[in-house]
Short mmCIF file of C-alpha atoms in Angstrom, two decimals:
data_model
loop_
_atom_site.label_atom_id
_atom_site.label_comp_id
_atom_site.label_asym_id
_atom_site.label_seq_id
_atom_site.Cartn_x
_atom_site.Cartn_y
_atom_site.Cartn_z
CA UNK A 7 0.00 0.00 0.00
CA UNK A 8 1.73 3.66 -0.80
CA UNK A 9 1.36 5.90 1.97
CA UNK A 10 -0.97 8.72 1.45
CA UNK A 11 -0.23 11.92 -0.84
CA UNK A 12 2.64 9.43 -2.30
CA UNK A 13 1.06 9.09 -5.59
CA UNK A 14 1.62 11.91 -8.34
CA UNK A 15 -2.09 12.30 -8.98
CA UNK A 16 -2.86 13.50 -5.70
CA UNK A 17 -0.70 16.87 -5.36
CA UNK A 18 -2.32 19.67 -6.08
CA UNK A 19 -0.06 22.13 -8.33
CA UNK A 20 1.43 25.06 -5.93
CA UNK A 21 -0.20 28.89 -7.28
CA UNK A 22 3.58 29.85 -7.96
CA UNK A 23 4.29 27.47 -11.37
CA UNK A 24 2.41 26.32 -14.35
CA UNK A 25 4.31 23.11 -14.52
CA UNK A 26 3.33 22.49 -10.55
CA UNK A 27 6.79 22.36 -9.33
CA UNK A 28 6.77 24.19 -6.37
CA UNK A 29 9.86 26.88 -6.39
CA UNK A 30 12.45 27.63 -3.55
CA UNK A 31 11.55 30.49 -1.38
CA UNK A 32 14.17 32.68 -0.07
CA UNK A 33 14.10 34.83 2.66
CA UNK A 34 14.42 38.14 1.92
CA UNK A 35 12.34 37.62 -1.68
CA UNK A 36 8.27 38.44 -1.11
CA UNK A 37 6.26 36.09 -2.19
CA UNK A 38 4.63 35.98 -5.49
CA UNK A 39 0.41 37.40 -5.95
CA UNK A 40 -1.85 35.08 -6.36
CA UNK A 41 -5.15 36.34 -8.88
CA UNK A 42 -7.52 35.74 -5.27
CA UNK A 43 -5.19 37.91 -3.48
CA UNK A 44 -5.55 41.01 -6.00
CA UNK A 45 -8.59 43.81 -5.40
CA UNK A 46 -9.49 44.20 -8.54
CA UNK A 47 -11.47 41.15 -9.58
CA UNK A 48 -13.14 40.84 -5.73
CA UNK A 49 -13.61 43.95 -5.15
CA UNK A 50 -16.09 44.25 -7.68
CA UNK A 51 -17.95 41.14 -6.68
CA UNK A 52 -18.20 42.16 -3.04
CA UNK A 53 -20.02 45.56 -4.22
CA UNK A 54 -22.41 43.43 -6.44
CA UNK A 55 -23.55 41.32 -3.75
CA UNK A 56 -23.37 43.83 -1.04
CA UNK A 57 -25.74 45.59 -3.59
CA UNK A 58 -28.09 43.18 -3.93
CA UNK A 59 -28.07 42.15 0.29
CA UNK A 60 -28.92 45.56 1.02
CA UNK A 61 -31.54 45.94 -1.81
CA UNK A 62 -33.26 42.43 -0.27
CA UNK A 63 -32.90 44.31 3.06
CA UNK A 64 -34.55 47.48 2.37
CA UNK A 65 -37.52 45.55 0.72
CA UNK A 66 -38.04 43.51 3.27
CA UNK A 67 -37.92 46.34 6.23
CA UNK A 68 -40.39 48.02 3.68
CA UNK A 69 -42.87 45.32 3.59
CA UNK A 70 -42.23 44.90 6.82
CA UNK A 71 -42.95 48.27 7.25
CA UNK A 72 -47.01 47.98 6.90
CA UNK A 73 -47.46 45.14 8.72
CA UNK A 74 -45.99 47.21 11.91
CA UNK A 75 -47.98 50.17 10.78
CA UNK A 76 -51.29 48.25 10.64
CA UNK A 77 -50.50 46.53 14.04
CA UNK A 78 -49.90 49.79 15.54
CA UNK A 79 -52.80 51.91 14.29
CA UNK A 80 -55.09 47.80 15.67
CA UNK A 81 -53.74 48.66 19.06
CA UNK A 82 -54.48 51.92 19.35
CA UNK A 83 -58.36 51.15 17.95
CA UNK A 84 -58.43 48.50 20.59
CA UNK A 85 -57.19 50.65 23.14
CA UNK A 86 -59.93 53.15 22.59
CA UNK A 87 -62.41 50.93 21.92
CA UNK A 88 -61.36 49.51 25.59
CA UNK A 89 -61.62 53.10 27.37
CA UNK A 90 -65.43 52.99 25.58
CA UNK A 91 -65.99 50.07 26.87
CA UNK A 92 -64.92 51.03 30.85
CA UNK A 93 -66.85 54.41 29.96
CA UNK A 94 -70.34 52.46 29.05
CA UNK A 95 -69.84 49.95 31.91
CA UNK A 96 -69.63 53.08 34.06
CA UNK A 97 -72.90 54.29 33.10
CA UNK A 98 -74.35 51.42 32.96
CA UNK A 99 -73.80 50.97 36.36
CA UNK A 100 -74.64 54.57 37.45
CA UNK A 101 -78.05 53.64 35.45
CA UNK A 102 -78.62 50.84 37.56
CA UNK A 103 -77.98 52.21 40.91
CA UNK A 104 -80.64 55.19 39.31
CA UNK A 105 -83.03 52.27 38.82
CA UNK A 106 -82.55 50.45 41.82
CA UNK A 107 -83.25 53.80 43.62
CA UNK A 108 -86.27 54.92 41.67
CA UNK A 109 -87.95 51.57 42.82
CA UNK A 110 -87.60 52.57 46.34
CA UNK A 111 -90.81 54.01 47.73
CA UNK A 112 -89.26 56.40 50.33
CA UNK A 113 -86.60 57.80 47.48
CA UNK A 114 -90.24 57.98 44.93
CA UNK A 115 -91.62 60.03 48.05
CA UNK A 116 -88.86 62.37 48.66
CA UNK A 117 -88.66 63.07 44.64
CA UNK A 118 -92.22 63.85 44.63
CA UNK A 119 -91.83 66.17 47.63
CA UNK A 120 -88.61 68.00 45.85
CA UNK A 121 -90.01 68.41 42.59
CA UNK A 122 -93.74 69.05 42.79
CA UNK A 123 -94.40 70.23 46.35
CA UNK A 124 -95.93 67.32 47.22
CA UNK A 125 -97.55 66.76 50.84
CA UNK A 126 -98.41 63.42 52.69
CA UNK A 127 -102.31 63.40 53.57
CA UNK A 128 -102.58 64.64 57.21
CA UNK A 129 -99.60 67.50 56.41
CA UNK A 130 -100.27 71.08 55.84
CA UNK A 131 -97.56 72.10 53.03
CA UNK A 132 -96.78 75.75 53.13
CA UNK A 133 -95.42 77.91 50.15
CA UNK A 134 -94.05 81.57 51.05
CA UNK A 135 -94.92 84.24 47.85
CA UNK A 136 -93.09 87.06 47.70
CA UNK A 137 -94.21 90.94 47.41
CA UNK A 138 -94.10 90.34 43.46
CA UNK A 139 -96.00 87.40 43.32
CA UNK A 140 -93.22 84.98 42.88
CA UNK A 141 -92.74 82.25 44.78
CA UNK A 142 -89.41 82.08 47.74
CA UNK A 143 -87.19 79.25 48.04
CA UNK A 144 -87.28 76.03 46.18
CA UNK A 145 -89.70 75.61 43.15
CA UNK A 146 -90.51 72.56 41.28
CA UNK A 147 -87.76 71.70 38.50
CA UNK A 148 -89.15 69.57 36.26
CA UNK A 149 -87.05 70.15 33.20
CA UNK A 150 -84.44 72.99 31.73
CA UNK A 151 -86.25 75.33 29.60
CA UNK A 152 -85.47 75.20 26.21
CA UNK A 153 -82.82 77.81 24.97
CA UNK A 154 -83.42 79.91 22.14
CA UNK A 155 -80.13 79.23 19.29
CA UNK A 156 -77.90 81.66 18.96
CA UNK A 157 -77.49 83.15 15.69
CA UNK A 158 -74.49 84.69 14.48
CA UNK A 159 -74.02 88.43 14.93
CA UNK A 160 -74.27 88.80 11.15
CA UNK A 161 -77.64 87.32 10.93
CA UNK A 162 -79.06 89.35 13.57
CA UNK A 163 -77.47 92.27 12.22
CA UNK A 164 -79.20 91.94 8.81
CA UNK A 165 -82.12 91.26 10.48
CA UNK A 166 -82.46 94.19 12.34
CA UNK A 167 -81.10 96.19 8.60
CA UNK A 168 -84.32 94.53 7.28
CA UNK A 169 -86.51 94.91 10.11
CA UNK A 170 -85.82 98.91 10.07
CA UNK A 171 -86.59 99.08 6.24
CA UNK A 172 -90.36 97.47 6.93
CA UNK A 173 -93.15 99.70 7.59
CA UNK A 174 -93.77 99.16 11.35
CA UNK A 175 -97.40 98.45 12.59
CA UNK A 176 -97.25 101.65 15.36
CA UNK A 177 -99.49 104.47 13.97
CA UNK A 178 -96.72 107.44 12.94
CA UNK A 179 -96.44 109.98 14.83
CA UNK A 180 -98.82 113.00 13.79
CA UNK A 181 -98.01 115.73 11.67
CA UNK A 182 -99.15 119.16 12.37
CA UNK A 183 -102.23 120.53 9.70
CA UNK A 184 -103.55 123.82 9.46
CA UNK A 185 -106.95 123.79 10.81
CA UNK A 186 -109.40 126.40 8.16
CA UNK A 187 -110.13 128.43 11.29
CA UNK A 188 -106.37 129.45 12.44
CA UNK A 189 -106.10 130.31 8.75
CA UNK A 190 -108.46 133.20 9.37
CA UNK A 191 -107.45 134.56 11.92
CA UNK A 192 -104.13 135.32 10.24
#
């Protein structure tokens, strides 16, 4: 059996030779450049393929991009759909303690006293009226009186511009005639 690498076949030709005879180095001599240790020929491949990484890069952060942007804009929907949610629940309970109350006789009784002036049978209610004919102290609320809208001061200007223009329904004031009789006396 030949011992291994023995055989011709199996050398591999050294980068300094055609023929694949390997020459001497000497010490002081550098060695020869090999074509993988230039920068012309790599140089351009590495700038190719750098190329094309950062062009799979930047098309992948943009569809990337979206997806984040979608989840984002989700959360913040959900988020404020969850504040509506603790808002409703809120009212809903306020609602219910208003319901649970308004089914209470005594709370039904002290309304009715509040509001309309109510009395008990067997009590004497007393209302104090003032010198004008108004009544003192609490009156019944039953709702807010409606509010006129407020029109803009342009409106209301040309409305009183048209309003003076009109012929008003109050009788003018009278204008002096000369009577026949003061004539004669002239």
């Amino acid at each position: 059996m030949a011992a291994r690498g023995s055989s011709p076949s199996s050398r591999r030709p050294t980068p300094g030779r055609r023929d694949g005879r390997s020459t001497p180095r000497t010490p002081g001599r550098p060695a020869p450049a090999t074509p993988a240790a230039t920068t012309g020929g790599s140089g351009t491949k590495f700038t190719t393929r750098a190329l094309i990484l950062l062009g799979v890069a930047l098309t992948l952060i943009a569809s990337y991009t979206a997806s984040v942007h979608a989840w984002w804009q989700q959360r913040s929907e959900i988020a404020a759909l969850e504040a509506q949610n603790r808002q409703s629940e809120r009212e809903i309970a306020e609602l219910e303690d208003q319901q649970r109350r308004w089914s209470d006789p005594a709370f039904v009784r002290q309304q009715a006293r509040e509001r309309f002036g109510w009395v008990m049978p067997g009590e004497v209610g007393y209302r104090v009226i003032g010198v004008d004919g108004e009544l003192q102290g609490q009156a019944s609320t039953l709702e807010e009186p409606e509010v006129a809208p407020r029109t803009p001061w342009l409106e209301r200007l040309w409305g009183s511009v048209e309003q003076a223009g009109t012929a008003s329904d109050e009788p003018a004031a009278p204008t002096p005639t000369k009577t026949p009789a003061l004539e004669s006396d002239e």
